[in-house]
Amino acid sequence: MSPYLELEPCPVRDAGTTRKRKLKLPTEGGEHGESSSRSEHTRTRNLVVSFLLMIIIGSGNKVFQKLQTIPMQNYPNFLNLWTTFMYIPFSLAYILPVSRFGLFDNAITAEHLNMPKAPFA
């Protein structure tokens, strides 16, 4: 049996033609085995935890930013610019060590770093 699942042709509205899509299915047992399902479970759990932490920290950041503008009635624009510009060094403090030393299971790979950056500039 092929590891791909063939789906019915789906119409593409722009081109006026039909295409077949293939989905890769995980193999049962076989090459990857039980350790793969454990690592997949761990990765999924880490993703959910980091997503929830991102929501909590981001919401707290916005709430405290609003609370800070109460005594600083003349400076809300400064506060907005300050938090925006502080985002850059904090992001670099994560990106540089992870890409250079391969932390967090090499979360930022060489393939990611070699991606052309011109379309995003």
PDB file of C-alpha atoms in Angstrom:
ATOM      1  CA  MET A   1       0.000   0.000   0.000  1.00  0.00           C
ATOM      2  CA  SER A   2       1.272   3.449  -0.881  1.00  0.00           C
ATOM      3  CA  PRO A   3       2.002   5.868   1.994  1.00  0.00           C
ATOM      4  CA  TYR A   4      -0.001   8.479   0.073  1.00  0.00           C
ATOM      5  CA  LEU A   5      -3.741   8.940   0.150  1.00  0.00           C
ATOM      6  CA  GLU A   6      -5.195   9.932  -3.207  1.00  0.00           C
ATOM      7  CA  LEU A   7      -8.088  12.339  -3.012  1.00  0.00           C
ATOM      8  CA  GLU A   8     -10.741  13.084  -5.568  1.00  0.00           C
ATOM      9  CA  PRO A   9      -9.909  15.811  -8.083  1.00  0.00           C
ATOM     10  CA  CYS A  10     -10.601  19.228  -6.641  1.00  0.00           C
ATOM     11  CA  PRO A  11     -11.579  22.105  -8.901  1.00  0.00           C
ATOM     12  CA  VAL A  12      -9.311  25.103  -9.022  1.00  0.00           C
ATOM     13  CA  ARG A  13     -11.428  28.163  -9.693  1.00  0.00           C
ATOM     14  CA  ASP A  14      -8.678  30.379 -11.100  1.00  0.00           C
ATOM     15  CA  ALA A  15      -7.260  28.011 -13.670  1.00  0.00           C
ATOM     16  CA  GLY A  16     -10.489  26.269 -14.612  1.00  0.00           C
ATOM     17  CA  THR A  17      -8.766  22.856 -14.379  1.00  0.00           C
ATOM     18  CA  THR A  18      -8.694  20.089 -11.820  1.00  0.00           C
ATOM     19  CA  ARG A  19      -5.741  18.809  -9.818  1.00  0.00           C
ATOM     20  CA  LYS A  20      -5.163  15.791  -7.610  1.00  0.00           C
ATOM     21  CA  ARG A  21      -3.778  16.302  -4.146  1.00  0.00           C
ATOM     22  CA  LYS A  22      -1.773  13.755  -2.205  1.00  0.00           C
ATOM     23  CA  LEU A  23      -1.571  13.611   1.563  1.00  0.00           C
ATOM     24  CA  LYS A  24       1.300  11.840   3.296  1.00  0.00           C
ATOM     25  CA  LEU A  25       0.043   9.428   5.923  1.00  0.00           C
ATOM     26  CA  PRO A  26       2.181   8.267   8.833  1.00  0.00           C
ATOM     27  CA  THR A  27       3.275   4.661   8.546  1.00  0.00           C
ATOM     28  CA  GLU A  28       2.012   2.262  11.160  1.00  0.00           C
ATOM     29  CA  GLY A  29       4.877   0.722  13.130  1.00  0.00           C
ATOM     30  CA  GLY A  30       7.454   0.220  10.393  1.00  0.00           C
ATOM     31  CA  GLU A  31      10.291   2.702  10.095  1.00  0.00           C
ATOM     32  CA  HIS A  32       9.378   5.188  12.774  1.00  0.00           C
ATOM     33  CA  GLY A  33       7.758   2.989  15.410  1.00  0.00           C
ATOM     34  CA  GLU A  34       6.614   3.952  18.863  1.00  0.00           C
ATOM     35  CA  SER A  35       9.448   6.404  19.610  1.00  0.00           C
ATOM     36  CA  SER A  36       8.253   8.571  16.729  1.00  0.00           C
ATOM     37  CA  SER A  37       4.745   8.759  18.155  1.00  0.00           C
ATOM     38  CA  ARG A  38       6.194   9.708  21.548  1.00  0.00           C
ATOM     39  CA  SER A  39       8.344  12.446  20.045  1.00  0.00           C
ATOM     40  CA  GLU A  40       5.358  13.638  18.004  1.00  0.00           C
ATOM     41  CA  HIS A  41       3.272  13.727  21.188  1.00  0.00           C
ATOM     42  CA  THR A  42       6.020  15.671  22.969  1.00  0.00           C
ATOM     43  CA  ARG A  43       6.311  18.144  20.098  1.00  0.00           C
ATOM     44  CA  THR A  44       2.548  18.641  20.021  1.00  0.00           C
ATOM     45  CA  ARG A  45       2.440  19.184  23.775  1.00  0.00           C
ATOM     46  CA  ASN A  46       5.326  21.682  23.595  1.00  0.00           C
ATOM     47  CA  LEU A  47       3.561  23.519  20.780  1.00  0.00           C
ATOM     48  CA  VAL A  48       0.324  23.782  22.775  1.00  0.00           C
ATOM     49  CA  VAL A  49       2.160  24.934  25.910  1.00  0.00           C
ATOM     50  CA  SER A  50       4.146  27.574  24.018  1.00  0.00           C
ATOM     51  CA  PHE A  51       0.978  28.750  22.247  1.00  0.00           C
ATOM     52  CA  LEU A  52      -0.870  29.149  25.554  1.00  0.00           C
ATOM     53  CA  LEU A  53       2.091  30.950  27.125  1.00  0.00           C
ATOM     54  CA  MET A  54       2.253  33.278  24.133  1.00  0.00           C
ATOM     55  CA  ILE A  55      -1.444  34.133  24.535  1.00  0.00           C
ATOM     56  CA  ILE A  56      -1.116  34.718  28.297  1.00  0.00           C
ATOM     57  CA  ILE A  57       2.034  36.839  28.015  1.00  0.00           C
ATOM     58  CA  GLY A  58       0.699  38.827  25.055  1.00  0.00           C
ATOM     59  CA  SER A  59      -2.606  39.514  26.819  1.00  0.00           C
ATOM     60  CA  GLY A  60      -0.785  40.523  30.005  1.00  0.00           C
ATOM     61  CA  ASN A  61       1.458  42.811  28.000  1.00  0.00           C
ATOM     62  CA  LYS A  62      -1.534  44.622  26.489  1.00  0.00           C
ATOM     63  CA  VAL A  63      -3.372  44.878  29.818  1.00  0.00           C
ATOM     64  CA  PHE A  64      -0.341  46.295  31.634  1.00  0.00           C
ATOM     65  CA  GLN A  65       0.386  48.635  28.736  1.00  0.00           C
ATOM     66  CA  LYS A  66      -3.147  50.058  29.083  1.00  0.00           C
ATOM     67  CA  LEU A  67      -2.688  50.363  32.856  1.00  0.00           C
ATOM     68  CA  GLN A  68       0.615  52.186  32.364  1.00  0.00           C
ATOM     69  CA  THR A  69      -1.001  54.835  30.177  1.00  0.00           C
ATOM     70  CA  ILE A  70      -3.309  55.963  33.006  1.00  0.00           C
ATOM     71  CA  PRO A  71      -0.624  57.877  34.964  1.00  0.00           C
ATOM     72  CA  MET A  72       1.246  58.706  31.720  1.00  0.00           C
ATOM     73  CA  GLN A  73      -1.561  60.539  29.947  1.00  0.00           C
ATOM     74  CA  ASN A  74       0.808  62.552  27.775  1.00  0.00           C
ATOM     75  CA  TYR A  75       3.056  59.630  26.785  1.00  0.00           C
ATOM     76  CA  PRO A  76       1.021  56.764  25.265  1.00  0.00           C
ATOM     77  CA  ASN A  77       2.809  57.156  21.914  1.00  0.00           C
ATOM     78  CA  PHE A  78       6.199  56.897  23.647  1.00  0.00           C
ATOM     79  CA  LEU A  79       5.073  53.757  25.456  1.00  0.00           C
ATOM     80  CA  ASN A  80       3.843  52.191  22.225  1.00  0.00           C
ATOM     81  CA  LEU A  81       7.133  52.953  20.437  1.00  0.00           C
ATOM     82  CA  TRP A  82       9.162  51.732  23.434  1.00  0.00           C
ATOM     83  CA  THR A  83       7.467  48.322  23.519  1.00  0.00           C
ATOM     84  CA  THR A  84       7.739  48.018  19.743  1.00  0.00           C
ATOM     85  CA  PHE A  85      11.463  48.790  19.727  1.00  0.00           C
ATOM     86  CA  MET A  86      12.123  46.491  22.697  1.00  0.00           C
ATOM     87  CA  TYR A  87      10.610  43.634  20.668  1.00  0.00           C
ATOM     88  CA  ILE A  88      13.597  43.703  18.301  1.00  0.00           C
ATOM     89  CA  PRO A  89      16.425  43.068  20.841  1.00  0.00           C
ATOM     90  CA  PHE A  90      14.357  40.459  22.696  1.00  0.00           C
ATOM     91  CA  SER A  91      13.685  38.640  19.428  1.00  0.00           C
ATOM     92  CA  LEU A  92      17.354  38.751  18.501  1.00  0.00           C
ATOM     93  CA  ALA A  93      18.241  37.464  21.976  1.00  0.00           C
ATOM     94  CA  TYR A  94      16.286  34.317  21.040  1.00  0.00           C
ATOM     95  CA  ILE A  95      17.122  34.008  17.341  1.00  0.00           C
ATOM     96  CA  LEU A  96      20.903  34.442  17.489  1.00  0.00           C
ATOM     97  CA  PRO A  97      21.730  31.770  20.136  1.00  0.00           C
ATOM     98  CA  VAL A  98      19.252  29.294  18.667  1.00  0.00           C
ATOM     99  CA  SER A  99      20.598  29.659  15.134  1.00  0.00           C
ATOM    100  CA  ARG A 100      24.262  29.745  16.174  1.00  0.00           C
ATOM    101  CA  PHE A 101      24.325  26.975  18.797  1.00  0.00           C
ATOM    102  CA  GLY A 102      21.392  24.827  17.617  1.00  0.00           C
ATOM    103  CA  LEU A 103      19.392  25.117  20.832  1.00  0.00           C
ATOM    104  CA  PHE A 104      15.861  23.697  21.241  1.00  0.00           C
ATOM    105  CA  ASP A 105      16.485  20.703  18.962  1.00  0.00           C
ATOM    106  CA  ASN A 106      17.903  22.969  16.253  1.00  0.00           C
ATOM    107  CA  ALA A 107      14.657  24.969  15.978  1.00  0.00           C
ATOM    108  CA  ILE A 108      16.202  27.294  13.377  1.00  0.00           C
ATOM    109  CA  THR A 109      17.966  25.134  10.817  1.00  0.00           C
ATOM    110  CA  ALA A 110      20.512  26.101   8.153  1.00  0.00           C
ATOM    111  CA  GLU A 111      17.733  25.730   5.584  1.00  0.00           C
ATOM    112  CA  HIS A 112      15.748  28.419   7.388  1.00  0.00           C
ATOM    113  CA  LEU A 113      18.770  30.715   7.529  1.00  0.00           C
ATOM    114  CA  ASN A 114      19.556  30.232   3.808  1.00  0.00           C
ATOM    115  CA  MET A 115      16.039  31.205   2.741  1.00  0.00           C
ATOM    116  CA  PRO A 116      16.048  34.358   0.571  1.00  0.00           C
ATOM    117  CA  LYS A 117      15.115  37.337   2.701  1.00  0.00           C
ATOM    118  CA  ALA A 118      14.573  39.858  -0.130  1.00  0.00           C
ATOM    119  CA  PRO A 119      10.804  39.194  -0.500  1.00  0.00           C
ATOM    120  CA  PHE A 120      10.331  40.121   3.177  1.00  0.00           C
ATOM    121  CA  ALA A 121      12.433  43.282   3.206  1.00  0.00           C
TER     122      ALA A 121
END
